């Protein structure tokens, strides 16, 4: 049995028609909070052969940590450099240490403890965000994450990308949806917040397929979502798929409408961490319109207003 949540007046989070990360942080922490992006020197089991080789076909040489600190620096130096750069925009903010690059639970728990605790000790840090894979959460790591969750504001971020196995095979994801939902259950038993990453525009996916992934995430029991626009970057395996005609870039207007469709079916309490993604200009093959990030975000706001719609307007709770 499904229940349709439909309200006649718009839900608003500040001046937005969706539940933004910024709104949530100001509500939780009573101040601006930004993520300090770190590269702790991990690799990935989808690269080193323990699960698969080659990595996800869309993943950059920096393990999707293209804007993180340099692994040539120790973590504290990275933290200070990235924090100071972002402080130019937000001088009075607090920080979440974001272990972003590669798979950040892919190490013995003693090593993880050393990395995470040193960042928690930095002045102004109010929490951690840890990006990982659902197949890299052994019991001792989950127990340590549960301990962290009692001591700080913790998010575990995991890439689902799609629920469609045909697409997962194309992008060499090397895990299935069942693996993902099992990891969600494992973390949620300890009350750990989860942010699910999905990508719109993956090879051979239709509009309907992308919304099926959104609908699945809406009913997965996770607390946050990052919706990424697929960026094709140079020197990634996906370039060959693009050259073979397996990939079509979404148009900006198409993506904006797709995001509005997605927000409508997400639960209102789900925190939207991101609605598009970033890629270094010199590494980007396409779509080039994505470089105008604020233009895209403003277009999403305008689309929601034009439709008189908002996050959760058509959410169906299973």
PDB file of C-alpha atoms in Angstrom, residues 16-312:
ATOM      1  CA  UNK A  16      14.074  27.451  -1.293  1.00  0.00           C
ATOM      2  CA  UNK A  17      11.488  24.909  -2.379  1.00  0.00           C
ATOM      3  CA  UNK A  18      13.723  22.013  -1.403  1.00  0.00           C
ATOM      4  CA  UNK A  19      15.430  20.953   1.806  1.00  0.00           C
ATOM      5  CA  UNK A  20      18.935  22.298   1.297  1.00  0.00           C
ATOM      6  CA  UNK A  21      22.102  21.280   3.122  1.00  0.00           C
ATOM      7  CA  UNK A  22      22.692  24.939   4.010  1.00  0.00           C
ATOM      8  CA  UNK A  23      19.232  25.231   5.594  1.00  0.00           C
ATOM      9  CA  UNK A  24      19.775  22.057   7.612  1.00  0.00           C
ATOM     10  CA  UNK A  25      23.187  23.137   8.857  1.00  0.00           C
ATOM     11  CA  UNK A  26      21.942  26.521   9.998  1.00  0.00           C
ATOM     12  CA  UNK A  27      19.061  24.764  11.744  1.00  0.00           C
ATOM     13  CA  UNK A  28      21.322  22.181  13.412  1.00  0.00           C
ATOM     14  CA  UNK A  29      24.398  24.304  14.130  1.00  0.00           C
ATOM     15  CA  UNK A  30      22.945  27.828  14.145  1.00  0.00           C
ATOM     16  CA  UNK A  31      25.662  29.007  11.744  1.00  0.00           C
ATOM     17  CA  UNK A  32      27.085  28.488   8.280  1.00  0.00           C
ATOM     18  CA  UNK A  33      28.872  25.127   7.968  1.00  0.00           C
ATOM     19  CA  UNK A  34      31.001  24.058   5.021  1.00  0.00           C
ATOM     20  CA  UNK A  35      32.761  20.812   4.171  1.00  0.00           C
ATOM     21  CA  UNK A  36      36.558  20.768   4.119  1.00  0.00           C
ATOM     22  CA  UNK A  37      37.427  18.258   1.389  1.00  0.00           C
ATOM     23  CA  UNK A  38      40.281  15.867   2.150  1.00  0.00           C
ATOM     24  CA  UNK A  39      42.334  13.194   0.410  1.00  0.00           C
ATOM     25  CA  UNK A  40      43.638  10.748   3.027  1.00  0.00           C
ATOM     26  CA  UNK A  41      45.561   8.653   0.502  1.00  0.00           C
ATOM     27  CA  UNK A  42      43.112   5.769   0.142  1.00  0.00           C
ATOM     28  CA  UNK A  43      42.582   3.690  -2.968  1.00  0.00           C
ATOM     29  CA  UNK A  44      39.509   1.695  -4.015  1.00  0.00           C
ATOM     30  CA  UNK A  45      38.781  -2.060  -4.192  1.00  0.00           C
ATOM     31  CA  UNK A  46      37.307  -1.412  -7.618  1.00  0.00           C
ATOM     32  CA  UNK A  47      40.731  -0.231  -8.784  1.00  0.00           C
ATOM     33  CA  UNK A  48      43.253  -2.460  -7.027  1.00  0.00           C
ATOM     34  CA  UNK A  49      41.725  -5.770  -8.083  1.00  0.00           C
ATOM     35  CA  UNK A  50      40.311  -6.932  -4.757  1.00  0.00           C
ATOM     36  CA  UNK A  51      36.784  -6.511  -6.164  1.00  0.00           C
ATOM     37  CA  UNK A  52      37.416  -5.363  -9.749  1.00  0.00           C
ATOM     38  CA  UNK A  53      39.882  -3.377 -11.824  1.00  0.00           C
ATOM     39  CA  UNK A  54      39.678  -0.139 -13.728  1.00  0.00           C
ATOM     40  CA  UNK A  55      37.330   1.664 -11.342  1.00  0.00           C
ATOM     41  CA  UNK A  56      33.944   3.111 -12.208  1.00  0.00           C
ATOM     42  CA  UNK A  57      34.109   4.352 -15.787  1.00  0.00           C
ATOM     43  CA  UNK A  58      33.167   7.919 -14.792  1.00  0.00           C
ATOM     44  CA  UNK A  59      35.653   8.216 -11.913  1.00  0.00           C
ATOM     45  CA  UNK A  60      38.552  10.622 -12.300  1.00  0.00           C
ATOM     46  CA  UNK A  61      42.194   9.894 -11.574  1.00  0.00           C
ATOM     47  CA  UNK A  62      41.719  11.574  -8.181  1.00  0.00           C
ATOM     48  CA  UNK A  63      38.926   9.249  -7.141  1.00  0.00           C
ATOM     49  CA  UNK A  64      36.211  11.906  -7.427  1.00  0.00           C
ATOM     50  CA  UNK A  65      38.213  14.131  -5.089  1.00  0.00           C
ATOM     51  CA  UNK A  66      39.271  16.671  -7.700  1.00  0.00           C
ATOM     52  CA  UNK A  67      38.719  19.620  -5.360  1.00  0.00           C
ATOM     53  CA  UNK A  68      40.093  17.943  -2.224  1.00  0.00           C
ATOM     54  CA  UNK A  69      43.407  18.765  -0.642  1.00  0.00           C
ATOM     55  CA  UNK A  70      46.602  17.329  -2.073  1.00  0.00           C
ATOM     56  CA  UNK A  71      47.645  13.918  -0.738  1.00  0.00           C
ATOM     57  CA  UNK A  72      51.207  15.203  -0.841  1.00  0.00           C
ATOM     58  CA  UNK A  73      50.266  17.151   2.306  1.00  0.00           C
ATOM     59  CA  UNK A  74      49.428  15.598   5.662  1.00  0.00           C
ATOM     60  CA  UNK A  75      45.775  15.809   6.686  1.00  0.00           C
ATOM     61  CA  UNK A  76      46.139  18.790   9.018  1.00  0.00           C
ATOM     62  CA  UNK A  77      47.979  20.785   6.342  1.00  0.00           C
ATOM     63  CA  UNK A  78      45.302  19.845   3.807  1.00  0.00           C
ATOM     64  CA  UNK A  79      42.585  20.848   6.233  1.00  0.00           C
ATOM     65  CA  UNK A  80      44.136  24.243   6.911  1.00  0.00           C
ATOM     66  CA  UNK A  81      44.709  25.034   3.226  1.00  0.00           C
ATOM     67  CA  UNK A  82      41.194  24.058   2.097  1.00  0.00           C
ATOM     68  CA  UNK A  83      39.562  25.716   5.114  1.00  0.00           C
ATOM     69  CA  UNK A  84      41.443  28.976   4.571  1.00  0.00           C
ATOM     70  CA  UNK A  85      40.505  29.048   0.893  1.00  0.00           C
ATOM     71  CA  UNK A  86      36.810  28.611   1.708  1.00  0.00           C
ATOM     72  CA  UNK A  87      37.019  31.091   4.575  1.00  0.00           C
ATOM     73  CA  UNK A  88      37.478  33.829   2.001  1.00  0.00           C
ATOM     74  CA  UNK A  89      33.807  33.331   1.161  1.00  0.00           C
ATOM     75  CA  UNK A  90      32.477  32.335   4.597  1.00  0.00           C
ATOM     76  CA  UNK A  91      34.733  33.893   7.266  1.00  0.00           C
ATOM     77  CA  UNK A  92      32.575  32.928  10.276  1.00  0.00           C
ATOM     78  CA  UNK A  93      31.690  29.340   9.425  1.00  0.00           C
ATOM     79  CA  UNK A  94      32.181  26.031  11.202  1.00  0.00           C
ATOM     80  CA  UNK A  95      33.492  22.931   9.425  1.00  0.00           C
ATOM     81  CA  UNK A  96      32.790  19.330   8.619  1.00  0.00           C
ATOM     82  CA  UNK A  97      35.849  17.297   7.702  1.00  0.00           C
ATOM     83  CA  UNK A  98      34.947  15.585   4.433  1.00  0.00           C
ATOM     84  CA  UNK A  99      36.953  12.469   3.578  1.00  0.00           C
ATOM     85  CA  UNK A 100      36.070  12.634  -0.096  1.00  0.00           C
ATOM     86  CA  UNK A 101      38.634  11.017  -2.408  1.00  0.00           C
ATOM     87  CA  UNK A 102      38.402   7.295  -3.204  1.00  0.00           C
ATOM     88  CA  UNK A 103      37.006   4.829  -0.611  1.00  0.00           C
ATOM     89  CA  UNK A 104      37.469   6.210   2.889  1.00  0.00           C
ATOM     90  CA  UNK A 105      36.726   3.089   4.939  1.00  0.00           C
ATOM     91  CA  UNK A 106      39.040   0.890   2.865  1.00  0.00           C
ATOM     92  CA  UNK A 107      41.721   0.399   5.543  1.00  0.00           C
ATOM     93  CA  UNK A 108      42.122  -1.280   8.944  1.00  0.00           C
ATOM     94  CA  UNK A 109      40.028   0.374  11.628  1.00  0.00           C
ATOM     95  CA  UNK A 110      43.159   1.442  13.554  1.00  0.00           C
ATOM     96  CA  UNK A 111      44.272   3.456  10.536  1.00  0.00           C
ATOM     97  CA  UNK A 112      40.831   4.989  10.068  1.00  0.00           C
ATOM     98  CA  UNK A 113      40.779   6.000  13.711  1.00  0.00           C
ATOM     99  CA  UNK A 114      44.073   7.855  13.301  1.00  0.00           C
ATOM    100  CA  UNK A 115      42.783   9.808  10.288  1.00  0.00           C
ATOM    101  CA  UNK A 116      39.329  10.687  11.574  1.00  0.00           C
ATOM    102  CA  UNK A 117      40.341  11.635  15.111  1.00  0.00           C
ATOM    103  CA  UNK A 118      43.026  14.114  14.022  1.00  0.00           C
ATOM    104  CA  UNK A 119      40.445  16.039  11.986  1.00  0.00           C
ATOM    105  CA  UNK A 120      37.918  15.977  14.819  1.00  0.00           C
ATOM    106  CA  UNK A 121      40.549  17.680  16.978  1.00  0.00           C
ATOM    107  CA  UNK A 122      40.848  20.697  14.664  1.00  0.00           C
ATOM    108  CA  UNK A 123      39.313  23.939  15.965  1.00  0.00           C
ATOM    109  CA  UNK A 124      35.854  24.654  14.600  1.00  0.00           C
ATOM    110  CA  UNK A 125      35.145  21.110  13.392  1.00  0.00           C
ATOM    111  CA  UNK A 126      31.576  20.075  14.235  1.00  0.00           C
ATOM    112  CA  UNK A 127      31.417  16.759  12.382  1.00  0.00           C
ATOM    113  CA  UNK A 128      32.669  14.384   9.728  1.00  0.00           C
ATOM    114  CA  UNK A 129      31.447  13.211   6.337  1.00  0.00           C
ATOM    115  CA  UNK A 130      32.977   9.955   5.104  1.00  0.00           C
ATOM    116  CA  UNK A 131      32.606   8.857   1.484  1.00  0.00           C
ATOM    117  CA  UNK A 132      32.795   5.113   0.882  1.00  0.00           C
ATOM    118  CA  UNK A 133      31.397   2.081  -0.938  1.00  0.00           C
ATOM    119  CA  UNK A 134      28.690  -0.214   0.476  1.00  0.00           C
ATOM    120  CA  UNK A 135      31.019  -3.206   0.149  1.00  0.00           C
ATOM    121  CA  UNK A 136      33.682  -1.612   2.380  1.00  0.00           C
ATOM    122  CA  UNK A 137      31.885  -1.614   5.726  1.00  0.00           C
ATOM    123  CA  UNK A 138      33.135  -4.569   7.798  1.00  0.00           C
ATOM    124  CA  UNK A 139      31.663  -4.995  11.273  1.00  0.00           C
ATOM    125  CA  UNK A 140      34.583  -3.463  13.171  1.00  0.00           C
ATOM    126  CA  UNK A 141      34.477  -0.355  10.960  1.00  0.00           C
ATOM    127  CA  UNK A 142      30.719  -0.001  11.457  1.00  0.00           C
ATOM    128  CA  UNK A 143      31.193  -0.316  15.227  1.00  0.00           C
ATOM    129  CA  UNK A 144      33.757   2.486  15.148  1.00  0.00           C
ATOM    130  CA  UNK A 145      31.436   4.625  13.006  1.00  0.00           C
ATOM    131  CA  UNK A 146      28.691   3.984  15.556  1.00  0.00           C
ATOM    132  CA  UNK A 147      31.011   5.271  18.279  1.00  0.00           C
ATOM    133  CA  UNK A 148      31.820   8.360  16.208  1.00  0.00           C
ATOM    134  CA  UNK A 149      28.124   8.932  15.650  1.00  0.00           C
ATOM    135  CA  UNK A 150      27.632   9.224  19.409  1.00  0.00           C
ATOM    136  CA  UNK A 151      30.442  11.768  19.698  1.00  0.00           C
ATOM    137  CA  UNK A 152      30.025  14.008  16.660  1.00  0.00           C
ATOM    138  CA  UNK A 153      27.728  14.957  13.785  1.00  0.00           C
ATOM    139  CA  UNK A 154      28.424  12.159  11.298  1.00  0.00           C
ATOM    140  CA  UNK A 155      27.409  11.423   7.712  1.00  0.00           C
ATOM    141  CA  UNK A 156      28.404   8.380   5.694  1.00  0.00           C
ATOM    142  CA  UNK A 157      28.159   9.078   1.955  1.00  0.00           C
ATOM    143  CA  UNK A 158      27.805   6.147  -0.452  1.00  0.00           C
ATOM    144  CA  UNK A 159      27.534   6.084  -4.224  1.00  0.00           C
ATOM    145  CA  UNK A 160      24.546   4.165  -5.521  1.00  0.00           C
ATOM    146  CA  UNK A 161      24.474   6.054  -8.864  1.00  0.00           C
ATOM    147  CA  UNK A 162      21.651   3.888 -10.291  1.00  0.00           C
ATOM    148  CA  UNK A 163      19.406   0.981  -9.329  1.00  0.00           C
ATOM    149  CA  UNK A 164      19.596  -0.494 -12.835  1.00  0.00           C
ATOM    150  CA  UNK A 165      21.940  -3.447 -13.152  1.00  0.00           C
ATOM    151  CA  UNK A 166      22.415  -2.943 -16.881  1.00  0.00           C
ATOM    152  CA  UNK A 167      23.809   0.533 -16.180  1.00  0.00           C
ATOM    153  CA  UNK A 168      25.897  -0.667 -13.240  1.00  0.00           C
ATOM    154  CA  UNK A 169      27.523  -3.203 -15.537  1.00  0.00           C
ATOM    155  CA  UNK A 170      28.232  -0.510 -18.130  1.00  0.00           C
ATOM    156  CA  UNK A 171      29.903   1.775 -15.599  1.00  0.00           C
ATOM    157  CA  UNK A 172      31.775  -1.059 -13.835  1.00  0.00           C
ATOM    158  CA  UNK A 173      30.216  -0.225 -10.487  1.00  0.00           C
ATOM    159  CA  UNK A 174      31.072  -3.724  -9.175  1.00  0.00           C
ATOM    160  CA  UNK A 175      28.223  -3.897  -6.666  1.00  0.00           C
ATOM    161  CA  UNK A 176      24.472  -4.276  -7.013  1.00  0.00           C
ATOM    162  CA  UNK A 177      21.502  -2.571  -5.378  1.00  0.00           C
ATOM    163  CA  UNK A 178      21.072  -5.393  -2.859  1.00  0.00           C
ATOM    164  CA  UNK A 179      24.601  -4.751  -1.576  1.00  0.00           C
ATOM    165  CA  UNK A 180      23.694  -1.091  -1.181  1.00  0.00           C
ATOM    166  CA  UNK A 181      20.447  -1.668   0.725  1.00  0.00           C
ATOM    167  CA  UNK A 182      22.209  -4.143   3.035  1.00  0.00           C
ATOM    168  CA  UNK A 183      24.830  -1.496   3.847  1.00  0.00           C
ATOM    169  CA  UNK A 184      22.076   1.044   4.531  1.00  0.00           C
ATOM    170  CA  UNK A 185      20.421  -1.360   6.970  1.00  0.00           C
ATOM    171  CA  UNK A 186      23.754  -2.049   8.676  1.00  0.00           C
ATOM    172  CA  UNK A 187      24.449   1.650   9.251  1.00  0.00           C
ATOM    173  CA  UNK A 188      20.906   2.590  10.189  1.00  0.00           C
ATOM    174  CA  UNK A 189      20.847   0.002  12.980  1.00  0.00           C
ATOM    175  CA  UNK A 190      23.241   2.411  14.699  1.00  0.00           C
ATOM    176  CA  UNK A 191      21.343   5.551  13.715  1.00  0.00           C
ATOM    177  CA  UNK A 192      24.099   6.692  11.342  1.00  0.00           C
ATOM    178  CA  UNK A 193      23.019   9.298   8.780  1.00  0.00           C
ATOM    179  CA  UNK A 194      23.459   8.247   5.151  1.00  0.00           C
ATOM    180  CA  UNK A 195      23.747  10.416   2.064  1.00  0.00           C
ATOM    181  CA  UNK A 196      23.118   8.533  -1.182  1.00  0.00           C
ATOM    182  CA  UNK A 197      24.828   9.694  -4.374  1.00  0.00           C
ATOM    183  CA  UNK A 198      23.077   9.214  -7.708  1.00  0.00           C
ATOM    184  CA  UNK A 199      24.020  10.378 -11.205  1.00  0.00           C
ATOM    185  CA  UNK A 200      21.635  11.651 -13.857  1.00  0.00           C
ATOM    186  CA  UNK A 201      22.797  11.141 -17.436  1.00  0.00           C
ATOM    187  CA  UNK A 202      24.522   7.764 -17.191  1.00  0.00           C
ATOM    188  CA  UNK A 203      25.001   5.809 -20.448  1.00  0.00           C
ATOM    189  CA  UNK A 204      21.783   4.566 -22.079  1.00  0.00           C
ATOM    190  CA  UNK A 205      19.535   5.616 -19.185  1.00  0.00           C
ATOM    191  CA  UNK A 206      16.146   7.109 -19.995  1.00  0.00           C
ATOM    192  CA  UNK A 207      14.290   9.794 -18.071  1.00  0.00           C
ATOM    193  CA  UNK A 208      12.063   7.075 -16.608  1.00  0.00           C
ATOM    194  CA  UNK A 209      15.031   4.987 -15.472  1.00  0.00           C
ATOM    195  CA  UNK A 210      16.580   7.960 -13.680  1.00  0.00           C
ATOM    196  CA  UNK A 211      13.331   8.707 -11.848  1.00  0.00           C
ATOM    197  CA  UNK A 212      13.040   5.036 -10.867  1.00  0.00           C
ATOM    198  CA  UNK A 213      16.386   5.419  -9.100  1.00  0.00           C
ATOM    199  CA  UNK A 214      15.159   8.581  -7.355  1.00  0.00           C
ATOM    200  CA  UNK A 215      11.980   6.812  -6.255  1.00  0.00           C
ATOM    201  CA  UNK A 216      13.988   3.906  -4.839  1.00  0.00           C
ATOM    202  CA  UNK A 217      16.215   6.277  -2.860  1.00  0.00           C
ATOM    203  CA  UNK A 218      13.126   8.111  -1.571  1.00  0.00           C
ATOM    204  CA  UNK A 219      11.999   4.901   0.124  1.00  0.00           C
ATOM    205  CA  UNK A 220      15.393   3.509   1.131  1.00  0.00           C
ATOM    206  CA  UNK A 221      15.516   4.981   4.613  1.00  0.00           C
ATOM    207  CA  UNK A 222      18.427   7.351   3.956  1.00  0.00           C
ATOM    208  CA  UNK A 223      18.570  10.881   5.292  1.00  0.00           C
ATOM    209  CA  UNK A 224      20.268  12.726   2.453  1.00  0.00           C
ATOM    210  CA  UNK A 225      20.861  12.678  -1.280  1.00  0.00           C
ATOM    211  CA  UNK A 226      23.376  14.108  -3.719  1.00  0.00           C
ATOM    212  CA  UNK A 227      22.158  14.312  -7.298  1.00  0.00           C
ATOM    213  CA  UNK A 228      25.048  14.672  -9.713  1.00  0.00           C
ATOM    214  CA  UNK A 229      24.988  15.591 -13.354  1.00  0.00           C
ATOM    215  CA  UNK A 230      27.215  13.182 -15.238  1.00  0.00           C
ATOM    216  CA  UNK A 231      30.460  14.898 -16.149  1.00  0.00           C
ATOM    217  CA  UNK A 232      32.637  13.245 -18.736  1.00  0.00           C
ATOM    218  CA  UNK A 233      36.258  13.900 -17.868  1.00  0.00           C
ATOM    219  CA  UNK A 234      39.368  13.291 -19.884  1.00  0.00           C
ATOM    220  CA  UNK A 235      41.399  10.147 -19.210  1.00  0.00           C
ATOM    221  CA  UNK A 236      38.428   8.270 -17.738  1.00  0.00           C
ATOM    222  CA  UNK A 237      37.265   4.910 -19.154  1.00  0.00           C
ATOM    223  CA  UNK A 238      33.915   6.480 -20.026  1.00  0.00           C
ATOM    224  CA  UNK A 239      35.563   8.478 -22.816  1.00  0.00           C
ATOM    225  CA  UNK A 240      35.688   5.254 -24.844  1.00  0.00           C
ATOM    226  CA  UNK A 241      31.996   4.661 -24.153  1.00  0.00           C
ATOM    227  CA  UNK A 242      31.264   8.183 -25.357  1.00  0.00           C
ATOM    228  CA  UNK A 243      33.278   7.632 -28.516  1.00  0.00           C
ATOM    229  CA  UNK A 244      31.366   4.375 -29.085  1.00  0.00           C
ATOM    230  CA  UNK A 245      28.047   6.250 -28.963  1.00  0.00           C
ATOM    231  CA  UNK A 246      26.864   4.833 -25.624  1.00  0.00           C
ATOM    232  CA  UNK A 247      26.584   8.231 -23.978  1.00  0.00           C
ATOM    233  CA  UNK A 248      24.527  11.322 -24.776  1.00  0.00           C
ATOM    234  CA  UNK A 249      25.018  14.529 -22.821  1.00  0.00           C
ATOM    235  CA  UNK A 250      21.894  15.927 -21.202  1.00  0.00           C
ATOM    236  CA  UNK A 251      20.863  19.430 -22.268  1.00  0.00           C
ATOM    237  CA  UNK A 252      20.628  22.074 -19.559  1.00  0.00           C
ATOM    238  CA  UNK A 253      16.855  22.532 -19.846  1.00  0.00           C
ATOM    239  CA  UNK A 254      16.397  18.768 -19.843  1.00  0.00           C
ATOM    240  CA  UNK A 255      18.455  18.425 -16.674  1.00  0.00           C
ATOM    241  CA  UNK A 256      16.626  21.258 -14.904  1.00  0.00           C
ATOM    242  CA  UNK A 257      13.257  19.616 -15.586  1.00  0.00           C
ATOM    243  CA  UNK A 258      14.624  16.244 -14.493  1.00  0.00           C
ATOM    244  CA  UNK A 259      15.774  17.728 -11.183  1.00  0.00           C
ATOM    245  CA  UNK A 260      12.336  19.251 -10.578  1.00  0.00           C
ATOM    246  CA  UNK A 261      10.746  15.869 -11.329  1.00  0.00           C
ATOM    247  CA  UNK A 262      13.181  14.260  -8.885  1.00  0.00           C
ATOM    248  CA  UNK A 263      12.552  16.703  -6.042  1.00  0.00           C
ATOM    249  CA  UNK A 264       8.796  16.234  -6.310  1.00  0.00           C
ATOM    250  CA  UNK A 265       9.076  12.549  -5.360  1.00  0.00           C
ATOM    251  CA  UNK A 266      11.613  12.873  -2.540  1.00  0.00           C
ATOM    252  CA  UNK A 267      10.378  12.980   1.067  1.00  0.00           C
ATOM    253  CA  UNK A 268      10.350  16.513   2.515  1.00  0.00           C
ATOM    254  CA  UNK A 269      12.663  15.597   5.392  1.00  0.00           C
ATOM    255  CA  UNK A 270      15.414  14.260   3.089  1.00  0.00           C
ATOM    256  CA  UNK A 271      18.340  16.695   3.008  1.00  0.00           C
ATOM    257  CA  UNK A 272      19.499  17.631  -0.479  1.00  0.00           C
ATOM    258  CA  UNK A 273      23.278  17.955  -0.228  1.00  0.00           C
ATOM    259  CA  UNK A 274      23.771  18.722  -3.931  1.00  0.00           C
ATOM    260  CA  UNK A 275      21.776  19.181  -7.149  1.00  0.00           C
ATOM    261  CA  UNK A 276      24.600  19.243  -9.643  1.00  0.00           C
ATOM    262  CA  UNK A 277      28.303  18.536  -9.626  1.00  0.00           C
ATOM    263  CA  UNK A 278      31.624  20.163 -10.320  1.00  0.00           C
ATOM    264  CA  UNK A 279      34.421  19.181 -12.667  1.00  0.00           C
ATOM    265  CA  UNK A 280      37.721  20.939 -13.353  1.00  0.00           C
ATOM    266  CA  UNK A 281      37.388  23.017 -16.513  1.00  0.00           C
ATOM    267  CA  UNK A 282      40.582  21.691 -18.055  1.00  0.00           C
ATOM    268  CA  UNK A 283      39.498  18.064 -17.532  1.00  0.00           C
ATOM    269  CA  UNK A 284      35.889  18.373 -18.698  1.00  0.00           C
ATOM    270  CA  UNK A 285      34.780  16.899 -22.023  1.00  0.00           C
ATOM    271  CA  UNK A 286      31.124  17.755 -21.482  1.00  0.00           C
ATOM    272  CA  UNK A 287      28.479  18.920 -21.009  1.00  0.00           C
ATOM    273  CA  UNK A 288      30.143  22.325 -21.049  1.00  0.00           C
ATOM    274  CA  UNK A 289      27.052  24.183 -19.839  1.00  0.00           C
ATOM    275  CA  UNK A 290      27.625  22.564 -16.440  1.00  0.00           C
ATOM    276  CA  UNK A 291      30.493  24.986 -15.808  1.00  0.00           C
ATOM    277  CA  UNK A 292      27.859  27.699 -15.227  1.00  0.00           C
ATOM    278  CA  UNK A 293      26.872  26.168 -11.896  1.00  0.00           C
ATOM    279  CA  UNK A 294      24.923  29.097 -10.470  1.00  0.00           C
ATOM    280  CA  UNK A 295      23.028  29.557 -13.710  1.00  0.00           C
ATOM    281  CA  UNK A 296      21.904  25.918 -13.453  1.00  0.00           C
ATOM    282  CA  UNK A 297      20.918  26.235  -9.797  1.00  0.00           C
ATOM    283  CA  UNK A 298      18.968  29.441 -10.483  1.00  0.00           C
ATOM    284  CA  UNK A 299      17.190  27.719 -13.368  1.00  0.00           C
ATOM    285  CA  UNK A 300      16.129  24.915 -11.008  1.00  0.00           C
ATOM    286  CA  UNK A 301      14.683  27.460  -8.576  1.00  0.00           C
ATOM    287  CA  UNK A 302      12.794  29.154 -11.425  1.00  0.00           C
ATOM    288  CA  UNK A 303      11.454  25.827 -12.711  1.00  0.00           C
ATOM    289  CA  UNK A 304      10.057  24.926  -9.278  1.00  0.00           C
ATOM    290  CA  UNK A 305       8.361  28.329  -9.008  1.00  0.00           C
ATOM    291  CA  UNK A 306       6.987  28.143 -12.566  1.00  0.00           C
ATOM    292  CA  UNK A 307       5.478  24.728 -11.846  1.00  0.00           C
ATOM    293  CA  UNK A 308       4.338  25.788  -8.370  1.00  0.00           C
ATOM    294  CA  UNK A 309       5.989  22.635  -7.077  1.00  0.00           C
ATOM    295  CA  UNK A 310       8.409  21.663  -4.300  1.00  0.00           C
ATOM    296  CA  UNK A 311      10.242  18.779  -2.699  1.00  0.00           C
ATOM    297  CA  UNK A 312       7.804  16.098  -1.584  1.00  0.00           C
TER     298      UNK A 312
END
